[in-house]
Amino acid sequence: MTALITFDEQQGVFHLHNRKISYLLALEEGGILSHLYFGSAIDSYHGQLRYPRVDRGFSGNLPGHTDRTYSLDTLPQEYSASGDSDYRLPAAIIEHADGSRAARWIFKDYQIVDGKPELAGLPQAFVEDKTEAQTLIINLVDEVSHLELALNYTIYRDRAIITRSSKLTNLGSQAVTIKKLASLQIDFVAKDFESICLPGAHANERHLTRAKVTAGVKSFESRRGSSSHHMNPFLALVEPKTDEFSGEAYGFALVYSGNHKFELEQDQIDQTRLLIGINDYNFSWDLQPQASFTTPEVLMTYSEAGLNQMSQAFHQIIQERVVRSKFKHQARPILVNNWEATYFDFDEEKLKPIVADAKKLGIEMFVLDDGWFGHRDDDTSSLGDWSVYKKKFPQGIKHFSDYVHEQGLKFGIWVEPEMISLDSDLYRQHPDYLMQVPGRAPSPSRSQFVLDMSRPEVQANVYQQLSQVLDQGIDYIKWDMNRNISDVYSVGLPASRQGEVYHRYILGVYALLEKLTTNYPDVLFEGCSGGGGRFDAGWAYYMPQSWASDNTDALARLTIQYGTSLAYPISTMTAHVSAVPNHQTGRQTPLKTRGDVAMSGVFGYELDLTKLSQAEQATVKKQVASYKQIRSLIQYGKFYRLKGPHEGNQTAWMFVSPDQREAMLFTFQEQAFAQGALTKTHLAGLKPDLFYREEATGQVYSGAELMKLGLYDPVVHQDYTSKSYHFKVLD
Ligand code: DGJ
């Protein structure tokens, strides 16, 4: 196997490389590890280009050294610590038994191994075959405390992807407390950067937000116990000129669903440090002698051809090597979900006609949402009691699931396993399962509370209840989480270890999911947290798809789905057609537009099918039939963003099959104008010299024409319109 990682002993330079990217790091005087380069592939590197030494006032030097030009305060490093002369934000803060918080990471040794070692208990990118990747493990030590820090770098052979994580082992004789341990540090020399992040809110997630990186510190984080609607665990650093097709883009996605923090610091000489990892907010971890702590991992990519190329690298790695379910390459069923159709007001008899209509229209799965369990008629009760509500399903869930199956549809069900209502048998039996701070009343949110998932007995209780549900003919689970975590405290841990609860919570959820997904491999899991509140690469490891947002308005969804696609593949993003006026925004959009937006993801409906007019039912039937034709192209084709909703009146995106012989283009126009200018959409990703026939009109164009001349957009006389084009190569 050709080496993907080499070490030049003479120059002390490590080089991780494939045909697309290179990453270089070097050993400096005193055993310090410096960062040299991350970018496009460098085929031959001689190792002599090093960071210049310059005397900078007020930047101290290594102990015992008199060279005033060598300072940790300016050197681009691979991993920093607190308590020495680097005044920038540290990657690690470790409190020792004597109360000191200093460490210096000195090179000890390294290993290069084929493949990618597993990170126990954490979601991660994997390899199917050891030849796919190589891993460099660099061991650093803090010589005073005997802490050993392993920096893990995996480079994939055929992808512009490097993964990074770190592991701290206490080889000393006294316990230490980890206050902060980043998964990744990357220091860039002075460069004009802009950051792109994905902030949002409930029903308004992942808006592409771009800002100049300026002097000082900026953080992008979640302190909500989950990856959150509010700041997605993704960040890109780009040049000011970078657009969808040109310019440099460095992309970073954390494979983690808990509290995260991305910190950017531009220092005194315009250098940029990026730190990514578990949020240090209310975090601490007791590390006993001989124990280790492993951080979640970061997927990082570099593109010299703009944001689309960055996103495609993320889409491919997440789709192919993070998602593990047997459904990862399978056509995902078109579903109808009863939430916006009925909310809590339903019973078996009311749902049956929706199922019957779904069958007539070609829909493939019925999903029973919130309200089927305990005695739940609204959001004030029953979370924690995962047994059927007899008033709504007198003969039980299995009976209803049999009915749905007899209609030829699959049957899915909603659960919210991490939560508890005060009005529940679970609370009456186990009040201590509810996470709360002793002596303080816990804060409700949506009238509900959080289970202490850090405790194994709570995980076991939930597993046992859920497995009883899953044994009743369930094909799909929608796993929801309708509030953020607060009142963080676990009665399962001593006072000195309460800083571990946030991380142990998500580790507990991961352990539960590992067991459920292993024991129920035929169940399709869909993630959800009040829509897209936990849309991250960690969650994708357990759940191949997630509900992108509670906002089903077609116009709002353009922004949400556009932003989501920066990091996450289309096959992970579910999207439904709902009724108008839209329940979240009150907006009226045409059924065609709602269909085209939802068809740009994993498709479904979320409305009362029985209330559709005959003409609407006919349209839905056509939409369902046409999605079946293009489903694999949408779910597994290459996705290109062409025009962004944040840029103006139009959005456009397209999907191209791996062999470039088929493509689907969707264009959307927000407002109609009288005597508006003619606009065009330029396609991408086609073969210039092939001829493509547009299926609806029979018109033929060369790939070059479609990409260079572009297609004229239709002149419209209505707001919120869309147009779809299906191209196939002319044989
Ligand atoms: C939030 C989800 O995102 C909705 O789709 C729905 O399942 C509700 N929760 C039910 O409570």
XYZ file of C-alpha atoms and ligand atoms in Angstrom:
742
model
C 0.000 0.000 0.000
C 1.429 3.408 -0.953
C 2.151 5.454 2.083
C -0.325 8.227 2.820
C 1.772 9.384 5.747
C 5.501 9.842 5.745
C 7.971 11.071 8.324
C 11.139 12.784 7.185
C 13.435 12.009 10.098
C 16.124 14.387 8.967
C 13.857 17.408 8.768
C 11.439 16.176 11.425
C 8.450 16.692 9.150
C 5.283 14.572 9.002
C 3.422 14.667 5.721
C -0.122 13.357 5.351
C -1.024 13.380 1.696
C -3.164 11.942 -1.051
C -3.888 13.164 -4.569
C -6.130 15.931 -3.262
C -4.697 17.333 -0.046
C -1.563 17.625 2.067
C -1.160 18.287 5.776
C 2.302 19.046 7.143
C 3.510 19.279 10.695
C 7.002 19.527 12.059
C 9.100 18.952 15.130
C 10.604 22.139 16.418
C 13.298 22.856 18.939
C 12.407 21.605 22.406
C 10.098 18.892 21.037
C 7.276 21.300 20.176
C 4.999 20.258 17.318
C 4.337 23.018 14.821
C 1.739 23.282 12.087
C 3.158 23.920 8.644
C 0.420 23.497 6.101
C -3.054 22.248 5.238
C -4.173 22.645 1.653
C -4.024 21.198 -1.829
C -1.649 18.300 -2.436
C 2.082 18.965 -2.392
C 3.708 16.128 -4.312
C 7.258 16.609 -3.207
C 8.152 18.347 -0.032
C 11.718 18.814 1.033
C 10.968 19.911 4.556
C 13.078 23.038 4.840
C 10.331 25.645 4.651
C 9.729 26.544 8.251
C 8.006 29.273 10.169
C 10.392 32.243 10.286
C 11.769 33.287 13.646
C 11.086 36.890 14.600
C 11.547 38.664 17.905
C 8.096 39.792 19.078
C 7.884 42.031 22.113
C 6.057 40.584 25.102
C 6.049 37.096 23.611
C 8.115 34.984 25.969
C 10.414 32.129 25.164
C 10.903 28.527 26.198
C 12.435 28.044 29.661
C 16.222 27.838 29.494
C 16.313 29.289 25.964
C 17.844 32.628 25.257
C 16.624 32.858 21.652
C 14.116 35.720 21.732
C 12.807 34.842 18.282
C 11.344 31.483 19.279
C 8.063 31.877 21.115
C 5.054 29.638 21.654
C 3.005 32.835 21.551
C 3.439 33.141 17.801
C 4.512 29.720 16.539
C 1.678 27.951 14.656
C 1.258 24.833 16.781
C -0.554 21.553 16.503
C -1.817 21.571 20.069
C -1.412 24.091 22.853
C -1.893 24.046 26.608
C -2.544 26.677 29.213
C -0.135 28.130 31.696
C 2.917 28.905 29.594
C 3.960 31.718 27.313
C 1.334 31.139 24.626
C -1.302 33.752 25.435
C -3.701 32.599 22.751
C -6.689 30.394 23.584
C -5.435 26.981 24.736
C -6.516 23.629 23.335
C -6.203 22.000 26.750
C -6.599 23.083 30.337
C -5.670 20.421 32.879
C -5.849 21.031 36.609
C -3.253 19.102 38.575
C -3.504 17.875 42.170
C -1.608 20.956 43.394
C -4.085 23.288 41.712
C -1.750 24.360 38.914
C -3.039 24.378 35.343
C 0.124 24.332 33.285
C 1.279 21.789 30.748
C 3.722 21.685 27.867
C 3.292 19.056 25.184
C 6.646 17.603 24.142
C 7.041 15.086 21.344
C 7.612 11.544 22.579
C 7.046 9.170 19.665
C 4.656 8.340 16.860
C 2.979 5.455 15.133
C 1.588 5.115 11.643
C -1.085 2.451 11.282
C -3.175 1.279 8.362
C -6.884 2.007 8.582
C -8.482 3.941 11.390
C -8.539 2.828 15.040
C -11.942 2.932 16.686
C -12.946 5.625 19.194
C -14.827 3.580 21.780
C -18.307 4.820 22.649
C -18.271 7.732 20.211
C -19.704 8.234 16.754
C -16.994 8.503 14.111
C -16.011 8.091 10.508
C -14.868 4.545 9.776
C -13.139 2.530 7.081
C -14.522 -0.600 5.467
C -11.068 -1.771 4.526
C -7.729 -0.887 6.078
C -6.294 0.212 2.747
C -8.765 3.109 2.636
C -6.862 5.256 5.100
C -3.819 5.594 7.303
C -3.627 7.015 10.788
C -0.839 8.948 12.405
C -0.793 8.883 16.178
C 1.617 11.371 17.690
C 2.281 10.954 21.389
C 3.185 14.064 23.331
C 3.985 14.206 27.022
C 3.870 16.766 29.716
C 7.090 15.793 31.431
C 6.177 17.168 34.852
C 2.770 15.532 35.312
C 3.382 12.457 33.102
C 0.249 13.110 31.138
C 0.382 11.641 27.664
C -1.539 13.273 24.858
C -2.140 11.322 21.658
C -3.056 13.363 18.603
C -4.841 11.178 16.044
C -4.869 12.084 12.370
C -6.509 9.839 9.789
C -6.163 10.630 6.111
C -8.357 8.828 3.601
C -6.762 7.657 0.364
C -9.399 8.926 -2.059
C -11.055 11.751 -0.186
C -10.046 15.285 0.671
C -10.726 14.372 4.283
C -8.630 14.204 7.426
C -10.178 13.280 10.760
C -8.705 14.449 14.036
C -9.241 13.621 17.677
C -7.133 13.570 20.808
C -6.753 11.273 23.762
C -5.320 12.151 27.154
C -3.898 9.405 29.380
C -2.830 9.946 32.947
C 0.460 8.117 33.438
C 1.171 10.026 36.613
C 0.421 8.938 40.146
C -2.202 11.550 40.994
C -5.619 12.296 39.585
C -6.006 15.388 37.376
C -9.083 17.266 36.229
C -9.596 17.990 32.550
C -11.150 21.430 32.219
C -10.866 21.587 28.468
C -9.589 19.205 25.813
C -10.088 20.214 22.209
C -10.440 17.651 19.459
C -8.527 19.838 17.093
C -6.336 22.879 16.957
C -5.268 24.372 13.694
C -3.171 27.531 13.478
C -3.077 29.473 10.230
C -0.484 32.119 9.436
C -1.835 35.563 8.517
C -4.546 35.223 5.920
C -7.670 37.159 5.045
C -10.380 34.835 6.310
C -14.118 34.871 6.488
C -16.012 32.402 8.641
C -19.165 30.647 7.558
C -21.330 29.211 10.299
C -24.873 27.900 10.592
C -26.775 29.662 13.379
C -30.555 29.561 13.784
C -33.448 28.908 16.101
C -36.275 26.436 16.478
C -38.125 26.304 13.127
C -35.464 28.553 11.639
C -32.298 26.464 11.545
C -28.926 26.656 9.812
C -28.788 29.980 8.032
C -25.578 30.391 6.090
C -23.904 33.301 7.873
C -20.648 34.791 6.685
C -18.442 37.290 8.469
C -14.931 38.637 8.289
C -12.525 37.194 10.823
C -11.066 40.122 12.721
C -8.768 40.619 15.683
C -9.929 39.007 18.897
C -11.879 35.938 19.851
C -15.160 34.670 18.523
C -16.876 31.447 19.508
C -19.629 29.444 17.880
C -21.106 27.095 20.427
C -23.940 25.229 22.042
C -24.476 25.128 25.810
C -27.870 23.439 25.459
C -26.808 19.836 25.965
C -27.390 19.040 22.302
C -25.809 20.238 19.101
C -28.794 22.633 18.884
C -30.898 24.615 16.442
C -28.943 27.658 17.512
C -25.404 26.928 16.291
C -24.618 23.871 14.243
C -21.279 22.103 14.922
C -19.867 23.148 11.566
C -17.571 25.947 10.492
C -15.844 26.929 7.276
C -12.978 29.350 6.831
C -12.890 30.852 3.373
C -11.240 33.590 1.379
C -13.273 36.747 0.766
C -13.539 35.799 -2.919
C -14.685 32.223 -2.273
C -18.034 31.352 -3.801
C -19.789 28.110 -4.623
C -17.352 27.202 -7.396
C -14.069 28.971 -6.743
C -11.764 30.042 -3.983
C -10.396 28.224 -0.978
C -12.587 26.695 1.696
C -11.503 24.865 4.834
C -14.446 22.954 6.296
C -14.797 21.466 9.787
C -17.618 19.298 11.140
C -17.599 17.904 14.657
C -18.929 14.353 14.969
C -20.722 15.013 18.230
C -24.257 15.775 19.401
C -23.617 17.423 22.773
C -22.302 20.817 23.873
C -19.707 21.984 21.390
C -17.456 24.970 20.940
C -15.666 26.289 17.892
C -13.291 29.085 18.891
C -11.580 31.412 16.482
C -8.854 33.758 17.563
C -7.043 36.228 15.381
C -3.861 37.145 17.204
C -1.535 40.165 17.381
C 0.018 39.378 13.974
C -3.211 38.390 12.202
C -2.692 34.672 12.600
C -5.838 32.600 13.121
C -6.223 29.797 15.620
C -9.220 27.495 15.399
C -10.112 25.177 18.283
C -12.945 22.667 18.078
C -14.287 20.275 20.667
C -16.561 19.604 23.600
C -17.662 22.906 25.103
C -15.694 23.708 28.262
C -18.836 25.377 29.689
C -19.610 23.553 32.985
C -17.287 20.785 31.860
C -14.696 18.965 33.904
C -13.526 15.371 33.864
C -11.810 13.504 36.628
C -8.888 11.539 35.176
C -7.503 8.993 37.586
C -4.023 7.452 37.166
C -3.942 5.064 34.184
C -7.287 6.347 32.874
C -7.798 7.941 29.447
C -10.214 10.427 27.971
C -10.916 10.507 24.244
C -12.437 13.519 22.525
C -14.998 13.336 19.740
C -13.542 13.643 16.279
C -13.580 16.394 13.701
C -13.939 15.840 9.966
C -11.892 18.410 8.100
C -11.670 19.091 4.411
C -9.973 21.521 2.099
C -11.320 22.718 -1.242
C -9.642 24.994 -3.744
C -12.799 25.080 -5.837
C -15.261 26.743 -3.529
C -18.054 25.665 -1.248
C -19.688 23.038 -3.446
C -16.517 20.986 -3.492
C -16.186 21.345 0.289
C -19.776 20.193 0.777
C -19.394 17.261 -1.590
C -16.411 15.990 0.404
C -18.541 16.155 3.580
C -21.557 14.606 1.841
C -19.505 11.666 0.630
C -17.728 10.908 3.886
C -20.887 11.250 5.989
C -22.995 9.287 3.536
C -20.457 6.538 2.930
C -18.380 6.326 6.098
C -20.352 7.825 8.969
C -23.901 6.573 8.378
C -23.853 2.871 9.261
C -27.410 1.693 8.926
C -28.392 -0.846 6.290
C -30.523 1.959 4.843
C -27.491 4.072 3.980
C -27.736 3.273 0.264
C -31.367 2.219 0.175
C -34.256 4.139 -1.330
C -35.868 5.828 1.658
C -39.643 5.338 1.861
C -41.995 8.209 0.988
C -44.022 8.746 4.111
C -47.058 10.547 5.401
C -46.858 11.765 8.996
C -49.991 12.678 10.955
C -48.487 15.478 13.097
C -49.611 18.534 11.140
C -52.717 16.605 10.044
C -54.125 15.927 13.500
C -51.659 17.019 16.182
C -52.833 15.202 19.371
C -56.418 14.905 18.241
C -56.660 11.451 16.682
C -57.577 7.864 17.204
C -57.327 4.743 15.109
C -60.598 5.407 13.283
C -59.565 8.936 12.337
C -56.195 7.772 11.017
C -57.409 4.870 8.906
C -58.764 7.040 6.048
C -55.408 8.867 5.887
C -53.671 5.508 5.571
C -56.138 4.431 2.892
C -55.575 7.628 0.918
C -51.819 7.289 1.317
C -52.057 3.878 -0.270
C -54.102 5.249 -3.199
C -51.536 7.960 -3.794
C -48.545 5.630 -3.823
C -47.118 6.731 -0.450
C -45.037 3.978 1.150
C -45.114 4.513 4.911
C -47.454 5.885 7.544
C -45.841 7.545 10.559
C -47.806 7.831 13.779
C -46.510 10.918 15.541
C -46.789 12.211 19.116
C -49.819 11.248 21.224
C -50.208 7.453 20.843
C -48.953 6.479 24.338
C -49.736 6.863 28.048
C -52.788 9.083 28.230
C -51.360 11.842 26.108
C -53.874 14.333 24.701
C -51.544 17.322 24.861
C -47.926 17.991 25.741
C -48.382 17.950 29.516
C -48.323 14.221 30.191
C -47.033 10.695 29.627
C -43.463 11.154 28.396
C -41.622 8.189 29.831
C -44.571 5.760 29.514
C -44.067 4.027 26.194
C -47.185 1.883 26.204
C -50.253 2.389 24.054
C -53.027 4.864 24.880
C -56.014 2.524 24.934
C -58.549 5.308 24.331
C -56.950 5.964 20.927
C -55.947 2.402 20.039
C -58.307 0.081 21.940
C -56.753 -3.018 20.416
C -53.165 -1.938 20.797
C -50.433 -0.716 18.498
C -49.767 -4.096 16.929
C -53.354 -4.178 15.717
C -52.983 -0.769 14.063
C -49.578 -1.620 12.657
C -51.096 -4.795 11.150
C -53.783 -2.648 9.542
C -51.177 -0.334 8.002
C -49.163 -3.312 6.788
C -52.270 -4.887 5.265
C -52.698 -1.722 3.220
C -49.227 -2.380 1.829
C -47.543 0.472 3.737
C -44.727 0.384 6.223
C -45.466 1.583 9.722
C -43.430 4.100 11.692
C -43.869 5.542 15.143
C -42.715 8.634 17.086
C -40.900 8.463 20.434
C -39.171 10.964 22.691
C -37.111 8.628 24.872
C -34.917 11.141 26.720
C -37.846 12.938 28.348
C -40.185 12.608 31.296
C -43.494 14.272 32.217
C -44.411 14.888 35.844
C -47.700 13.244 34.996
C -46.248 9.837 34.102
C -45.946 6.448 35.744
C -42.207 6.667 35.198
C -42.015 9.825 37.299
C -44.288 8.383 39.950
C -42.053 5.312 40.201
C -38.658 6.949 39.694
C -38.749 10.663 40.525
C -34.955 10.609 40.780
C -34.663 9.795 37.044
C -35.609 13.420 36.315
C -32.487 15.531 35.997
C -32.503 18.305 38.571
C -30.206 20.132 40.938
C -30.759 19.080 44.576
C -32.904 21.541 46.464
C -33.844 23.548 43.370
C -37.002 23.217 41.311
C -36.156 22.113 37.754
C -37.195 24.305 34.815
C -39.897 22.944 32.554
C -39.734 23.498 28.824
C -42.728 22.471 26.706
C -44.067 21.232 30.072
C -41.499 18.451 30.163
C -38.237 17.487 31.854
C -35.095 15.634 30.921
C -34.188 12.119 32.004
C -30.738 11.666 33.440
C -29.387 9.627 30.552
C -25.933 9.538 32.118
C -27.206 6.805 34.467
C -27.050 3.208 33.206
C -30.280 2.265 35.022
C -32.156 5.032 33.175
C -30.733 3.856 29.851
C -31.774 0.291 30.718
C -35.328 1.337 31.596
C -35.729 3.233 28.322
C -34.202 0.372 26.330
C -36.555 -2.132 27.847
C -39.626 0.016 27.133
C -38.559 0.843 23.594
C -37.767 -2.738 22.729
C -41.327 -3.663 23.674
C -42.575 -1.006 21.261
C -40.197 -2.147 18.527
C -41.399 -5.713 18.849
C -44.864 -4.667 17.643
C -44.263 -4.513 13.916
C -42.450 -1.190 13.709
C -40.453 -0.352 10.569
C -39.337 3.142 11.486
C -38.708 5.260 14.563
C -38.780 9.050 14.722
C -36.599 9.905 17.738
C -37.521 13.364 19.001
C -36.116 15.674 21.691
C -38.342 18.659 22.321
C -36.379 20.735 24.763
C -32.820 21.528 25.704
C -31.127 20.296 28.831
C -31.096 22.434 31.956
C -30.734 21.846 35.710
C -27.739 19.680 34.995
C -26.866 17.371 37.863
C -26.714 13.624 38.291
C -27.377 11.778 41.506
C -25.263 9.017 39.987
C -22.055 11.031 40.343
C -20.214 12.515 43.347
C -20.016 16.267 43.850
C -16.511 16.451 42.396
C -17.630 14.924 39.107
C -20.751 16.941 38.279
C -18.828 18.600 35.435
C -19.014 15.274 33.612
C -22.804 15.167 33.355
C -23.292 16.925 30.002
C -20.816 14.642 28.253
C -21.954 11.513 30.090
C -25.527 12.351 29.089
C -24.729 12.181 25.395
C -22.458 9.153 25.882
C -25.436 7.482 27.590
C -27.712 8.326 24.674
C -25.088 6.998 22.249
C -24.798 3.748 24.265
C -28.562 3.314 24.158
C -28.655 3.975 20.433
C -25.796 1.575 19.809
C -27.764 -1.170 21.497
C -31.049 -0.348 19.793
C -29.613 0.014 16.300
C -27.585 -3.196 16.701
C -30.522 -5.212 17.991
C -33.039 -3.723 15.550
C -31.034 -3.401 12.325
C -34.171 -3.489 10.154
C -35.685 -0.407 11.732
C -35.088 2.893 9.938
C -34.273 5.564 12.548
C -35.011 9.217 11.879
C -33.506 11.858 14.137
C -35.478 14.898 15.246
C -35.197 17.511 17.936
C -38.114 19.866 17.498
C -37.086 19.664 13.832
C -33.393 20.163 13.258
C -32.124 20.701 16.799
C -29.735 17.780 16.641
C -28.640 17.726 13.028
C -24.989 16.739 13.249
C -22.552 14.161 11.947
C -22.571 12.318 15.286
C -26.297 11.736 15.069
C -25.934 10.503 11.472
C -23.780 7.624 12.786
C -26.915 6.158 14.395
C -29.686 7.661 12.293
C -29.352 7.810 8.518
C -31.903 10.618 8.239
C -33.159 13.526 10.356
C -36.128 15.893 10.247
C -34.504 19.107 9.040
C -36.934 21.565 10.638
C -40.373 21.956 12.186
C -40.806 24.718 9.670
C -42.473 23.149 6.650
C -43.068 26.419 4.772
C -41.545 26.016 1.314
C -39.904 29.444 1.297
C -38.384 29.067 4.764
C -37.235 25.576 3.886
C -35.149 26.900 0.968
C -32.902 28.723 3.424
C -32.866 25.846 5.901
C -32.106 23.134 3.349
C -29.549 25.303 1.562
C -27.676 25.914 4.817
C -27.965 22.290 5.922
C -26.436 21.114 2.651
C -23.205 22.952 3.440
C -22.163 19.996 5.582
C -24.813 17.280 5.428
C -25.812 14.997 2.564
C -29.276 15.148 1.042
C -29.971 11.560 2.110
C -29.835 12.724 5.759
C -32.330 15.554 5.286
C -36.065 14.847 5.442
C -38.587 17.289 3.993
C -42.382 17.146 3.832
C -45.157 18.827 1.896
C -47.615 20.374 4.339
C -50.911 22.232 4.125
C -51.433 25.924 3.373
C -51.690 28.403 4.948
C -48.497 27.038 6.436
C -48.806 26.296 10.145
C -45.522 28.003 11.057
C -45.543 31.095 8.827
C -49.109 31.448 7.583
C -47.766 31.643 4.016
C -49.615 30.306 0.986
C -47.327 28.634 -1.519
C -48.309 26.551 -4.550
C -48.440 22.761 -4.143
C -45.929 22.471 -6.984
C -43.392 24.581 -5.070
C -44.001 22.713 -1.818
C -43.467 19.475 -3.743
C -40.258 20.647 -5.413
C -38.752 21.835 -2.130
C -39.630 18.607 -0.322
C -38.533 16.487 -3.271
C -35.100 18.060 -2.884
C -34.665 15.934 0.232
C -35.950 12.649 1.650
C -39.552 13.158 0.642
C -42.851 12.885 2.455
C -46.165 14.531 3.363
C -47.391 15.971 6.610
C -51.026 16.914 6.093
C -54.470 15.380 6.124
C -54.623 13.656 2.761
C -58.372 13.223 3.121
C -58.828 17.000 3.033
C -57.159 17.436 -0.357
C -59.356 18.243 -3.343
C -59.441 15.765 -6.195
C -57.155 17.981 -8.244
C -54.691 18.199 -5.338
C -54.788 14.445 -4.860
C -54.003 14.022 -8.552
C -51.009 16.364 -8.175
C -49.809 14.495 -5.090
C -50.107 11.208 -6.941
C -47.954 12.626 -9.730
C -45.418 14.032 -7.272
C -45.108 10.668 -5.557
C -44.706 8.870 -8.883
C -42.100 11.301 -10.146
C -40.121 11.223 -6.892
C -39.918 7.447 -7.251
C -38.330 8.000 -10.688
C -35.713 10.417 -9.408
C -35.316 9.157 -5.849
C -31.883 7.603 -6.190
C -30.625 10.644 -8.114
C -31.825 12.965 -5.339
C -30.787 10.858 -2.392
C -27.452 9.641 -3.710
C -26.503 11.937 -6.612
C -23.984 14.768 -6.429
C -25.628 17.916 -5.117
C -24.749 21.382 -6.441
C -25.952 24.663 -5.004
C -26.328 27.145 -7.865
C -28.086 30.200 -6.392
C -28.573 30.896 -2.712
C -31.744 32.239 -1.076
C -29.604 34.640 0.958
C -28.330 36.257 -2.234
C -31.553 37.447 -3.819
C -34.887 36.495 -5.256
C -33.944 33.077 -6.570
C -32.693 29.754 -5.318
C -31.450 26.978 -7.584
C -29.846 23.632 -6.963
C -29.339 20.450 -8.866
C -28.556 16.771 -8.549
C -26.268 14.888 -10.944
C -25.974 11.106 -11.174
C -22.528 9.623 -10.510
C -22.082 8.814 -14.234
C -23.229 12.359 -15.171
C -25.879 10.961 -17.520
C -28.877 12.213 -15.589
C -29.579 15.433 -13.729
C -32.418 17.158 -11.972
C -32.548 20.929 -11.664
C -34.893 22.875 -9.380
C -35.247 26.639 -9.599
C -37.307 28.741 -7.210
C -38.405 32.352 -7.456
C -39.630 34.183 -4.374
C -41.343 37.219 -5.860
C -42.810 37.903 -9.262
C -42.063 41.297 -10.872
C -43.827 43.178 -13.632
C -41.260 43.730 -16.406
C -38.518 42.071 -14.412
C -35.109 41.439 -15.918
C -34.543 38.101 -17.614
C -32.429 35.821 -15.508
C -30.557 32.633 -16.220
C -29.494 29.561 -14.298
C -26.131 28.052 -15.142
C -25.996 24.331 -14.495
C -22.991 22.479 -13.094
C -21.442 19.047 -12.931
C -22.477 17.907 -16.424
C -20.214 16.531 -19.157
C -19.703 19.445 -21.582
C -19.685 17.298 -24.689
C -22.715 15.132 -23.913
C -26.186 16.048 -25.136
C -28.958 16.139 -22.573
C -32.672 15.913 -23.318
C -35.057 17.677 -20.974
C -37.754 15.097 -20.347
C -40.818 17.363 -20.169
C -40.122 19.498 -23.246
C -37.977 17.163 -25.335
C -35.487 20.004 -25.862
C -31.876 18.965 -26.269
C -28.851 20.885 -25.007
C -25.177 20.100 -24.705
C -23.674 20.021 -21.231
C -21.500 22.972 -22.257
C -24.548 25.001 -23.292
C -26.346 24.290 -20.050
C -23.321 25.199 -17.979
C -21.966 28.149 -20.003
C -24.916 29.747 -21.790
C -27.314 28.746 -19.047
C -31.067 28.286 -19.155
C -33.379 31.295 -19.141
C -35.564 31.223 -16.046
C -39.310 31.356 -16.702
C -41.097 34.700 -16.499
C -43.607 34.247 -13.681
C -46.718 36.068 -12.550
C -47.065 34.592 -9.115
C -44.952 34.618 -5.965
C -43.180 31.509 -4.638
C -42.962 29.597 -7.881
C -40.696 26.721 -8.789
C -39.670 24.861 -11.877
C -38.096 21.446 -12.209
C -36.131 20.077 -15.139
C -35.158 16.474 -15.639
C -32.233 15.888 -18.009
C -31.116 12.588 -19.453
C -28.269 11.953 -21.855
C -29.417 11.416 -25.405
C -28.217 8.010 -26.553
C -41.414 18.148 17.242
C -41.235 17.500 15.912
O -40.266 18.141 15.168
C -42.575 17.462 15.203
O -42.428 16.974 13.908
C -43.485 16.604 16.021
O -43.012 15.300 16.037
C -43.607 17.158 17.424
N -42.348 17.373 18.024
C -44.419 16.234 18.277
O -44.395 16.592 19.593
